Coordinates of C-alpha atoms in Angstrom, one line a residue:
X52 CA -20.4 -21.2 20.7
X53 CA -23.2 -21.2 23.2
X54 CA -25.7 -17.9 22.3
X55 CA -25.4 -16.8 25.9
X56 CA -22.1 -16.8 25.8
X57 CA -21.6 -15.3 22.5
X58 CA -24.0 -12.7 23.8
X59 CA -21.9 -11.6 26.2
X60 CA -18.7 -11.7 24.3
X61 CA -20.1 -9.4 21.3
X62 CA -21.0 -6.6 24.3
X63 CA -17.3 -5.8 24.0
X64 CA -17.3 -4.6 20.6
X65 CA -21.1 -2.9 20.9
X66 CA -21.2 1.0 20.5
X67 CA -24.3 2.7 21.0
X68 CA -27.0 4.4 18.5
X69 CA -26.5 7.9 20.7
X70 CA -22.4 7.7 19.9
X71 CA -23.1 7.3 16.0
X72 CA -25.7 9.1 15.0
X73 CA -25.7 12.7 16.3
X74 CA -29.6 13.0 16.9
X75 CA -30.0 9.9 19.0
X76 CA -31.2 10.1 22.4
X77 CA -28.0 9.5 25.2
X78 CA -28.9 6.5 26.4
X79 CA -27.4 5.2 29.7
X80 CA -24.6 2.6 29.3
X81 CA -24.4 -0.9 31.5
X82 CA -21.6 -2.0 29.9
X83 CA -18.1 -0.7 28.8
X84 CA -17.1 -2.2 25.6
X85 CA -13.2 -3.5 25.9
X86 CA -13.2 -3.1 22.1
X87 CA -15.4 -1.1 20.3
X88 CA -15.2 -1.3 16.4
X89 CA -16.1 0.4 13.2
X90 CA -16.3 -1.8 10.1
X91 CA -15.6 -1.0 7.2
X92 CA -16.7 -3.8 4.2
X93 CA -15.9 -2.9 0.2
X94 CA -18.9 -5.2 -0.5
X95 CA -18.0 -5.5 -4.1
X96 CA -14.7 -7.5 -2.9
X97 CA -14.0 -11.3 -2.9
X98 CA -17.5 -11.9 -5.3
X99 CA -20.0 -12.5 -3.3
X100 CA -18.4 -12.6 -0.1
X101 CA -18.2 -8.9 0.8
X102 CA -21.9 -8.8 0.6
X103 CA -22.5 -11.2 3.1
X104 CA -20.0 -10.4 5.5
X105 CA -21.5 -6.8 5.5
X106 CA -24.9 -8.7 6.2
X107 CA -23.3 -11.0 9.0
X108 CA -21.5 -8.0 11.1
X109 CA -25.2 -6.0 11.2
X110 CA -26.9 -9.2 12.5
X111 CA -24.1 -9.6 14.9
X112 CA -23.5 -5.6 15.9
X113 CA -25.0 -2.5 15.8
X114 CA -26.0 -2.0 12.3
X115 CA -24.8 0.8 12.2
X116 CA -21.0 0.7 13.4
X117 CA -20.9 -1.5 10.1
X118 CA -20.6 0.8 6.7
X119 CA -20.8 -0.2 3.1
X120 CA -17.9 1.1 1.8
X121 CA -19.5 0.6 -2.1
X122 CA -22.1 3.7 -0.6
X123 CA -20.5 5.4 2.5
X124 CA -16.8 7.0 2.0
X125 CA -15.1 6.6 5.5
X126 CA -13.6 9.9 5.7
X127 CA -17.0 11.4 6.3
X128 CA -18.3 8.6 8.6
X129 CA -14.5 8.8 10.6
X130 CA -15.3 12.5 10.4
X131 CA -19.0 12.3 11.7
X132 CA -17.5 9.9 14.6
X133 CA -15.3 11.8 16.1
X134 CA -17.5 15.7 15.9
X135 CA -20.0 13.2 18.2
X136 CA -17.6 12.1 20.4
X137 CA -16.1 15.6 21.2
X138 CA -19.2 17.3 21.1
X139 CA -20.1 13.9 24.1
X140 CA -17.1 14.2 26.0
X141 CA -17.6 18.2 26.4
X142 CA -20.9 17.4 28.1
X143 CA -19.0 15.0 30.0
X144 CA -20.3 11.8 28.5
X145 CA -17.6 9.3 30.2
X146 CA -18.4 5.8 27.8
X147 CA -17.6 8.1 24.8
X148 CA -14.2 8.8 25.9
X149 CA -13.6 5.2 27.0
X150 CA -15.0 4.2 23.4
X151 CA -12.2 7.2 21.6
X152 CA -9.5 5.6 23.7
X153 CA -10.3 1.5 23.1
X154 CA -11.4 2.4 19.3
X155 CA -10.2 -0.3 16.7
X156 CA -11.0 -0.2 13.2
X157 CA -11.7 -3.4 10.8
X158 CA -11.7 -3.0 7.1
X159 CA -12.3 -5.8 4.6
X160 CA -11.4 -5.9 1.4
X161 CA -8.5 -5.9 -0.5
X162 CA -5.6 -4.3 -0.2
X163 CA -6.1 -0.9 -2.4
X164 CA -9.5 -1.1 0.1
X165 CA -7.3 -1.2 3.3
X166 CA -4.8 1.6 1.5
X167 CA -7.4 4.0 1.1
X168 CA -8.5 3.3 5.4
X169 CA -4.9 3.5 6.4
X170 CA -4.5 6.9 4.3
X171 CA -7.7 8.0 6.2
X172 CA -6.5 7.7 9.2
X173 CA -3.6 9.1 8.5
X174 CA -5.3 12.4 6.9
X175 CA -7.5 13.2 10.0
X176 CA -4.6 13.7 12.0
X177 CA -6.1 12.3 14.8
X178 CA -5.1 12.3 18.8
X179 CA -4.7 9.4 19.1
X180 CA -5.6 7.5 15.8
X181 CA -7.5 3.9 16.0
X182 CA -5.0 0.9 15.2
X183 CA -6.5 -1.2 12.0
X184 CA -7.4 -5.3 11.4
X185 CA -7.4 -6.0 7.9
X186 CA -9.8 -8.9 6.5
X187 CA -8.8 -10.7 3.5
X188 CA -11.2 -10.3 0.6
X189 CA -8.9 -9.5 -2.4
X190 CA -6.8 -11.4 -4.3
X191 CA -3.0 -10.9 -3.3
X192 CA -3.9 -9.9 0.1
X193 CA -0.6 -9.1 0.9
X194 CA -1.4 -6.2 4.0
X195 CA -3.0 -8.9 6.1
X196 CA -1.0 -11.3 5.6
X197 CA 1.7 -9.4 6.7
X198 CA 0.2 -9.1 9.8
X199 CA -0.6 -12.5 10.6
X200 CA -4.5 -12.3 9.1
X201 CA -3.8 -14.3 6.8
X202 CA -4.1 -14.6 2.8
X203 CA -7.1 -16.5 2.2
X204 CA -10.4 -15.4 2.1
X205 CA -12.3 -16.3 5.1
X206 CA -16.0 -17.3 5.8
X207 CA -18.7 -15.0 6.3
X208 CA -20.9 -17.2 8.4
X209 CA -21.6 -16.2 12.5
X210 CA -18.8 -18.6 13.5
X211 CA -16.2 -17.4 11.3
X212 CA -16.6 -13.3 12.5
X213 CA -17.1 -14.1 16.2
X214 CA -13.3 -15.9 15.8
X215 CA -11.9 -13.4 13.9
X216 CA -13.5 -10.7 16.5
X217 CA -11.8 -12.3 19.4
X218 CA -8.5 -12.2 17.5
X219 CA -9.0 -8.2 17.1
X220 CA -9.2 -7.9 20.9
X221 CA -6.3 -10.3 21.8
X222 CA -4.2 -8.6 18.7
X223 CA -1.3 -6.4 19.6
X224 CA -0.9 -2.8 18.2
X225 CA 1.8 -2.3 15.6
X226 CA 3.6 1.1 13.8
X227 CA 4.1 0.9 10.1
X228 CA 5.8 3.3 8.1
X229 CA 3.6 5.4 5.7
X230 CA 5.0 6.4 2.2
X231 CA 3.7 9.9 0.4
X232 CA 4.2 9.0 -3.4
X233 CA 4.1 12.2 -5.6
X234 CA 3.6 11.6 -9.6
X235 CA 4.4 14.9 -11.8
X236 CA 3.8 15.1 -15.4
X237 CA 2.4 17.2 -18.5
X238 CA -0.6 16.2 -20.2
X239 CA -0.8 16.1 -23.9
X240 CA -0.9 18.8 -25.9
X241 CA -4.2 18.1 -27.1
X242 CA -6.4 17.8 -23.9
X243 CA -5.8 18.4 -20.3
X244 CA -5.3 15.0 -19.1
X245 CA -4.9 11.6 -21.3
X246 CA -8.6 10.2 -22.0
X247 CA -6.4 6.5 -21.5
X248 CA -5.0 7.1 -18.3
X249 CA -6.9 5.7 -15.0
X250 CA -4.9 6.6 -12.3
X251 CA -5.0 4.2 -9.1
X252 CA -7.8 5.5 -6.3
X253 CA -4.7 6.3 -4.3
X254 CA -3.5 8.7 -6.6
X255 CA -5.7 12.9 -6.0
X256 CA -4.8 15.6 -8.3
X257 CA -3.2 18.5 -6.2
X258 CA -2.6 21.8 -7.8
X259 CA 0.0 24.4 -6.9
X260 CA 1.0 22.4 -3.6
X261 CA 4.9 23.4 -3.6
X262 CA 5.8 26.5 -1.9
X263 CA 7.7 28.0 -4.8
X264 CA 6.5 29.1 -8.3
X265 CA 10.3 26.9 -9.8
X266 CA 8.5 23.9 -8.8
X267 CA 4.9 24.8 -9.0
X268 CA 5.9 24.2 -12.9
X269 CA 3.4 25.7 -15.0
X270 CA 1.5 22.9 -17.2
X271 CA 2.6 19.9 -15.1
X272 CA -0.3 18.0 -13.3
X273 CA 0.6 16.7 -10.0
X274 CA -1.2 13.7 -8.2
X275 CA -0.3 12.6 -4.5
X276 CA -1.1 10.0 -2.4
X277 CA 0.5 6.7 0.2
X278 CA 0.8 3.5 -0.1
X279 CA 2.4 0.9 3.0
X280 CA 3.0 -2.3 1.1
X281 CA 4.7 -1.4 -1.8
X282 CA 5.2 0.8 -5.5
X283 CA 6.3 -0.9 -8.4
X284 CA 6.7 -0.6 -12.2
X285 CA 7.7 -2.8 -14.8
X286 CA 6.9 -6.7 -15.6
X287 CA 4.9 -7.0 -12.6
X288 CA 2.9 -3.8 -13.1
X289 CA 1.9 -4.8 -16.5
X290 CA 0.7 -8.6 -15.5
X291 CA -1.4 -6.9 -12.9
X292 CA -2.8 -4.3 -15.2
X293 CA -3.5 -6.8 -17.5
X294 CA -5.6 -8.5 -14.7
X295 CA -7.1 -5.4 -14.0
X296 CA -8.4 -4.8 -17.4
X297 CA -10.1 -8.1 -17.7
X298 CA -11.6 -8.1 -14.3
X299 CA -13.4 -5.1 -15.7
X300 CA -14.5 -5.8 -19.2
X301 CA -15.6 -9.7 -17.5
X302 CA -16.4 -9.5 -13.7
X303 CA -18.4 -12.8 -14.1
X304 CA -15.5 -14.6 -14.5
X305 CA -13.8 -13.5 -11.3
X306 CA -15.9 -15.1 -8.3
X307 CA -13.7 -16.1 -6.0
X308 CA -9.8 -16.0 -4.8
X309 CA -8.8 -19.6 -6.1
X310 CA -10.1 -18.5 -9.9
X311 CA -8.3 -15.0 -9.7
X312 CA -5.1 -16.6 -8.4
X313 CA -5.2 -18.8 -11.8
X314 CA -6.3 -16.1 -14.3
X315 CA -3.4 -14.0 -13.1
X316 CA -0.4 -16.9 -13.4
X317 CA -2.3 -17.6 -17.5
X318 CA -1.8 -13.8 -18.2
X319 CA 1.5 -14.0 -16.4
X320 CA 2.3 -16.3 -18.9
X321 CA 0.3 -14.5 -21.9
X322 CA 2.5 -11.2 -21.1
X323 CA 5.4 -13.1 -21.6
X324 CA 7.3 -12.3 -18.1
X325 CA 8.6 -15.9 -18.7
X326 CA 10.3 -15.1 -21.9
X327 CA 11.5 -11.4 -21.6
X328 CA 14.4 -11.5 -24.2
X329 CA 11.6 -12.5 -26.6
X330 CA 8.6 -10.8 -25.9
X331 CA 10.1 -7.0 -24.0
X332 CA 12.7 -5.2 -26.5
X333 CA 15.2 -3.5 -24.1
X334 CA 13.9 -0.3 -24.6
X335 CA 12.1 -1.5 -21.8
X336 CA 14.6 -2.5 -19.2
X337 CA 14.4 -0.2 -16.3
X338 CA 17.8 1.5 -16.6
X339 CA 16.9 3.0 -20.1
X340 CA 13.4 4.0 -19.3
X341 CA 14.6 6.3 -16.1
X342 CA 17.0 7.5 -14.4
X343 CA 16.5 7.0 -10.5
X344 CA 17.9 8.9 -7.7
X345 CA 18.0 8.0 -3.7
X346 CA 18.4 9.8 -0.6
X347 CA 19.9 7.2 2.1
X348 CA 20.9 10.1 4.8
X349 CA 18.8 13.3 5.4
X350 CA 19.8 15.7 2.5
X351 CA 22.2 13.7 0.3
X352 CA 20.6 12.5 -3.2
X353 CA 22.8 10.2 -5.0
X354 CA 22.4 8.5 -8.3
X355 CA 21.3 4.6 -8.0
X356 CA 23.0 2.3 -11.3
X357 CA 20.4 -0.3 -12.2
X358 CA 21.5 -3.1 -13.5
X359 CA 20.5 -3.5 -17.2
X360 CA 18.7 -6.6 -17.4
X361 CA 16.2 -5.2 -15.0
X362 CA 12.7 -5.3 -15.9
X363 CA 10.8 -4.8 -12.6
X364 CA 11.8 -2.9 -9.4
X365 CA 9.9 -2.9 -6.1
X366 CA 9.9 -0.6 -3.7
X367 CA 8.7 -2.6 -0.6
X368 CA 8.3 -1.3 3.0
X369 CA 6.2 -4.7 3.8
X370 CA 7.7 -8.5 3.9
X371 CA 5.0 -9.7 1.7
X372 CA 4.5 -9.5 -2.1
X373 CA 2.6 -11.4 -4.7
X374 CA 0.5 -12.9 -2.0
X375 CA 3.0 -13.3 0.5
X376 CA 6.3 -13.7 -1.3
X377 CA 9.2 -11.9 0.5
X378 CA 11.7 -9.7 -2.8
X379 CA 13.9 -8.7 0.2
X380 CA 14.3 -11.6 1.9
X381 CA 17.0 -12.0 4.4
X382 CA 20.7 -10.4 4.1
X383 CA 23.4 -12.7 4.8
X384 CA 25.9 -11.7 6.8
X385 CA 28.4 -10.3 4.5
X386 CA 25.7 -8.1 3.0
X387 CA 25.1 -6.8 6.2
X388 CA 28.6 -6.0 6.5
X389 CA 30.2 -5.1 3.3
X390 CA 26.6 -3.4 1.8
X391 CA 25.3 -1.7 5.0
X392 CA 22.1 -3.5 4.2
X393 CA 19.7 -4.7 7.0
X394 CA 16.8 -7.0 7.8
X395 CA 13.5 -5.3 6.8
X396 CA 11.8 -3.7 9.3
X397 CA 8.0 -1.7 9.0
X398 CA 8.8 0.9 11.0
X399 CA 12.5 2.1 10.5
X400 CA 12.0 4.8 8.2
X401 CA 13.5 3.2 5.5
X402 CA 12.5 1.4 2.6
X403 CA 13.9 -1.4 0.6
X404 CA 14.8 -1.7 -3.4
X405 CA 14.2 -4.8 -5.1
X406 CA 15.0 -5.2 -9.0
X407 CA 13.6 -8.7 -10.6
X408 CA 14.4 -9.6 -14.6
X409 CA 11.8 -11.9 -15.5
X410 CA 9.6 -14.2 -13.9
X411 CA 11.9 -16.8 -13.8
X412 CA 13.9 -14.6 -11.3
X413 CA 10.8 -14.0 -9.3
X414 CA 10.8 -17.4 -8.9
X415 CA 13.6 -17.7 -6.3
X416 CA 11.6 -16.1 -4.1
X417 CA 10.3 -19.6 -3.3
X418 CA 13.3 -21.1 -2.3
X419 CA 14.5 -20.9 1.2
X420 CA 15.8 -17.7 1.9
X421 CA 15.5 -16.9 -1.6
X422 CA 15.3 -12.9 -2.7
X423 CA 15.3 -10.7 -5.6
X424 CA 18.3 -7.7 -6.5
X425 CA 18.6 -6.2 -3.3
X426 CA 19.7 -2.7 -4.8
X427 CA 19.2 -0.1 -1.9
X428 CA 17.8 1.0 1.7
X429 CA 16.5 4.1 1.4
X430 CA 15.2 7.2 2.8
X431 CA 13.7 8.7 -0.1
X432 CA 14.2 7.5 -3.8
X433 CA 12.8 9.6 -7.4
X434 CA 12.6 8.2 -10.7
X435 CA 12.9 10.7 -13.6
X436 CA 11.9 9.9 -16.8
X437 CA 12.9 12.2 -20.0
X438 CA 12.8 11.7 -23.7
X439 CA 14.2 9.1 -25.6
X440 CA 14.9 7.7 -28.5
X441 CA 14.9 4.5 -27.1
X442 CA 11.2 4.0 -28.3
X443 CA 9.4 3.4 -24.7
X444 CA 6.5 5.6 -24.8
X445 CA 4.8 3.7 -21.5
X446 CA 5.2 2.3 -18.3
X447 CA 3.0 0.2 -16.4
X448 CA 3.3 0.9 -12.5
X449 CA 1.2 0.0 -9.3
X450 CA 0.5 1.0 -5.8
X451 CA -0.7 -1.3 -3.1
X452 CA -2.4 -4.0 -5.5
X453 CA -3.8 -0.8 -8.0
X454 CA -1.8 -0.6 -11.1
X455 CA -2.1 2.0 -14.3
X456 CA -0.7 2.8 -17.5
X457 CA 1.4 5.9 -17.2
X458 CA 2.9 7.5 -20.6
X459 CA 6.2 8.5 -21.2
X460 CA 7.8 11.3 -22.6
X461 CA 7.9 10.8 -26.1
X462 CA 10.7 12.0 -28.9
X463 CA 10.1 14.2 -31.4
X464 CA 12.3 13.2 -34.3
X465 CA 11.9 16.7 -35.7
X466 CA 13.6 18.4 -33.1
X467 CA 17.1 18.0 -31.9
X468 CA 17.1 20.9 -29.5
X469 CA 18.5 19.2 -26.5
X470 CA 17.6 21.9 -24.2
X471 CA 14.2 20.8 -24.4
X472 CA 14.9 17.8 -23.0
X473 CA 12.8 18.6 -19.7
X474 CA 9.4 20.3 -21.8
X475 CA 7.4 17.1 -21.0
X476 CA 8.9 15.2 -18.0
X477 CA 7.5 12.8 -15.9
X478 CA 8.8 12.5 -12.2
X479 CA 7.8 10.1 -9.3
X480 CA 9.2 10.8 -6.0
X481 CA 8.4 8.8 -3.0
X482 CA 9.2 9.7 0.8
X483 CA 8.8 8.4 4.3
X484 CA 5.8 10.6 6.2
X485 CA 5.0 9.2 9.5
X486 CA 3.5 6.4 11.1
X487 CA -0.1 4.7 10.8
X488 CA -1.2 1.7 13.8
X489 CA -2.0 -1.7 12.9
X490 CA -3.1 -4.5 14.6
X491 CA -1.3 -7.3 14.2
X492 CA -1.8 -11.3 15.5
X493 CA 0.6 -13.8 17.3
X494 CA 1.3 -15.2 13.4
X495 CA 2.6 -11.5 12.3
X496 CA 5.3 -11.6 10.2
X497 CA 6.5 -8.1 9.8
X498 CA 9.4 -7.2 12.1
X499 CA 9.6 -3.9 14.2
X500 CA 12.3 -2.2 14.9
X501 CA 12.1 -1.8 18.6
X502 CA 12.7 -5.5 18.5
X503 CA 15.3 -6.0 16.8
X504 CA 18.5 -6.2 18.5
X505 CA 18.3 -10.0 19.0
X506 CA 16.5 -10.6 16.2
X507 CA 19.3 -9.4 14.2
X508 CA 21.9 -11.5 16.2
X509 CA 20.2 -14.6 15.9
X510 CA 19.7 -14.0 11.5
X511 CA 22.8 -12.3 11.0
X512 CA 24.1 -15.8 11.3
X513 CA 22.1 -17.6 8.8
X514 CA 22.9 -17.3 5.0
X515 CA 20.7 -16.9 1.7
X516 CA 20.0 -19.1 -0.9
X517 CA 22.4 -17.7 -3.5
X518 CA 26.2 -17.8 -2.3
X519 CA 26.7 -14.6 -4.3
X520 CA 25.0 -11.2 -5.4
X521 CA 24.0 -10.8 -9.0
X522 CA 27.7 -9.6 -10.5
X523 CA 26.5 -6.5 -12.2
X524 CA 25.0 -5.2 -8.6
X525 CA 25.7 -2.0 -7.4
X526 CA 28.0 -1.3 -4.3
X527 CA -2.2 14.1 2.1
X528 CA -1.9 10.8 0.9
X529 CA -5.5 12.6 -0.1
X530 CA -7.3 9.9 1.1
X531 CA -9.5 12.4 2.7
X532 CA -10.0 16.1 2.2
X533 CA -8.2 17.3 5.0
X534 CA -4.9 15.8 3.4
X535 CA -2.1 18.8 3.2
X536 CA 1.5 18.4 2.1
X537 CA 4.2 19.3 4.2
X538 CA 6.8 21.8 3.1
X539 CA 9.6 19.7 3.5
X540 CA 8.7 17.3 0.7
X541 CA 9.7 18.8 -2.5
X542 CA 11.0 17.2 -5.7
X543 CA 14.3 17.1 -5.7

């Protein structure tokens, strides 16, 4: 691209020292930027390719509309922002309230990176809140690539940013459905939390947050956060923790996406998700490890039957999984009949569970129009776990790409009191809590809502993979600190 030219282009996504930094002279403007941007780069992401993008956007923009998110948290830049721009358009400074009302937001990394920006955004509550472009720097990469940014990592070089700048002003805004997870639980007797337990960065300890003293149960901790792609626990938890947990005794050996990608499928292998009636006793199958309620209309909780061989269920609000697989796929006409399923869409308040025995299973999802267990559409949906004799005293689980080790109630052999059933429960609960913007390109493949109505004509036609359903089927996020819980979502 000619330098004039390129010049020129890169005015439109300029802002000025005076509307970052509060102590800057105001300076005036000759130019209106069409899309102004804050960037936000995890620099440790994608080996060495975080670095250098954070190195290419300060060359090509104001240096400092580009943050470091391995030094600078964004809730306190995002908050620093906006005091300037209020405190500018009081004095009637008119370029910062062009700049508050063309804002977009980039964020590279992967996709626990863009959780935490989207669970920003949502915490600040703001007026109108900037949509976000996701760059792919992690492995799965399943939030861009939902969105049409794709799944590979891309280059860092002048060239490669200039193109994928132009696609942030040409992309579209798009809602998505935010989900507040809530994880309840008693630490051990011995300590107040479990020295083994690393909770995922989406995960805040909140104390006391229920408005009642019944639920507010004395001894439990309680941890609250969101997530927009998807919460899972099982199988594919425990590959990915396993991933996890090498990737940080050995970061040498995870450089770039094409070595990650094969590291994960050998551990796949390793953890025995090929061979689950060998390697997993069924202590472990879902449907004796919890018992899971849902919520499909406002008020109603009903019990959900899993279907024993289950290993792994996925609560997915996104079309894209595992780097871009689809668990949900596309409901054949008689499931949209006689099941009252849909077509997923991002924005539709309702989210979609997917149950998977082994990896073999998984494995349909690359067939055409393949899928997992559909099991529900839901509004809300809690999984209870009690004691049991069963001999489970773990579960692996995951948020957006982050998963942990969570421990289980365990039995005490010595005592047969079944009224104490409930002295050391752990509860997950997870529920629909507004919106967050996106931007999303002309290859997006998540599906709104508002579009739907021939979209669902034309599909409801085409059929799945499978001719018939498995026969044992059932009929503040706290990112940031100004993060509150609303009333209205309690444990059932």
């Amino acid at each position: 691209m000619d330098s004039s030219i390129s010049e020129n282009i890169l005015k439109d996504f300029y802002i000025p020292n005076y509307i970052l930094l509060p102590e800057s002279e105001v300076t005036d403007a000759s130019h209106t930027p069409a899309s102004p941007v804050l960037v936000f780069i995890n620099s440790r992401s994608g080996g060495q390719l975080g670095g250098e993008l954070l190195c290419t956007y300060r060359v090509l923009l104001n240096k400092n509309q580009v943050f470091d998110l391995d030094k600078e948290a964004p809730d306190k830049v995002l908050h620093q922002f906006y005091f300037n721009i209020e405190k500018l358009k009081h004095s009637g400074d008119i370029l910062a309230s062009e700049i508050q009302n063309r804002l977009r937001i980039i964020v590279a990394g992967g996709d626990g990176t863009a959780n935490w920006l989207l669970g920003v955004v949502s915490d600040l509550k703001l007026p109108r809140p900037p949509p976000i472009a996701t760059v792919p720097l992690g492995t799965g990469n399943n939030l861009p690539f939902s969105f049409g940014w794709g799944k590979k990592n891309p280059g860092s070089d002048r060239q490669s940013v200039e193109s994928f700048l132009d696609q942030v002003r040409t992309a579209r805004e798009m809602k998505i459905d935010s989900w507040h997870i809530t994880l309840r639980m008693r630490p051990p007797e011995e300590g107040s939390c479990d020295p083994g337990l690393v909770l995922p960065h989406s995960l805040h300890a909140f104390h006391h947050v229920y408005p009642t003293e019944k639920l507010n149960k004395e001894g439990c901790h309680t941890f609250q956060g969101g997530f927009w792609n998807y919460f899972s626990m099982g199988m594919d938890a425990q590959v990915s923790y396993a991933f996890h947990s090498e990737r940080k005794l050995h970061p040498e050996k995870f450089k770039n996406q094409l070595v990650n990608q094969s590291i994960y499928a050998k551990l796949a292998c390793q953890q025995g998700s090929f061979w689950t009636s060998m390697c997993y006793p069924s202590s472990w199958n879902i449907a004796k490890l919890t018992k899971v309620r849902i919520m499909k209309k406002q008020g109603q909780w009903e019990e959900l039957p899993i279907p024993c061989s289950i290993r792994s269920i996925i609560c997915l609000n996104l079309p894209s999984f595992s780097g871009g697989l689809n668990p949900w796929g596309m409901p054949r006409r008689n499931a949209l009949r006689n099941r009252d399923f849909t077509p997923s869409f991002v924005d539709d308040g309702v989210i979609e569970v997917v149950g998977f025995r082994d990896a073999w299973h998984g494995l349909r999802l690359y067939a055409p129009r393949g899928h997992g267990t559909r099991l529900a559409q839901v509004k809300r949906i809690c999984f209870e776990f009690h004691k049991s004799k069963a001999g489970a005293n773990h579960v692996f689980m995951r948020i957006d790409g982050e998963p942990w080790k969570q421990p289980l109630p365990v039995d005490d052999d010595d005592d047969d009191d079944d009224d104490d059933d409930d002295k050391n429960p752990v509860a997950v609960e997870i529920s629909h809590l507004g919106q967050v913007s996106v931007l999303a390109t002309p290859h997006c493949r998540s599906r709104s809502i508002t579009e739907s109505s021939s979209l669902v004509t034309q599909l409801d036609m085409e059929e799945d993979s499978s001719d018939t359903e498995e026969p044992d089927m059932p009929r503040k996020f706290g990112a940031a600190d100004t993060f509150r819980m609303p009333e209205n979502h309690l444990m059932p």
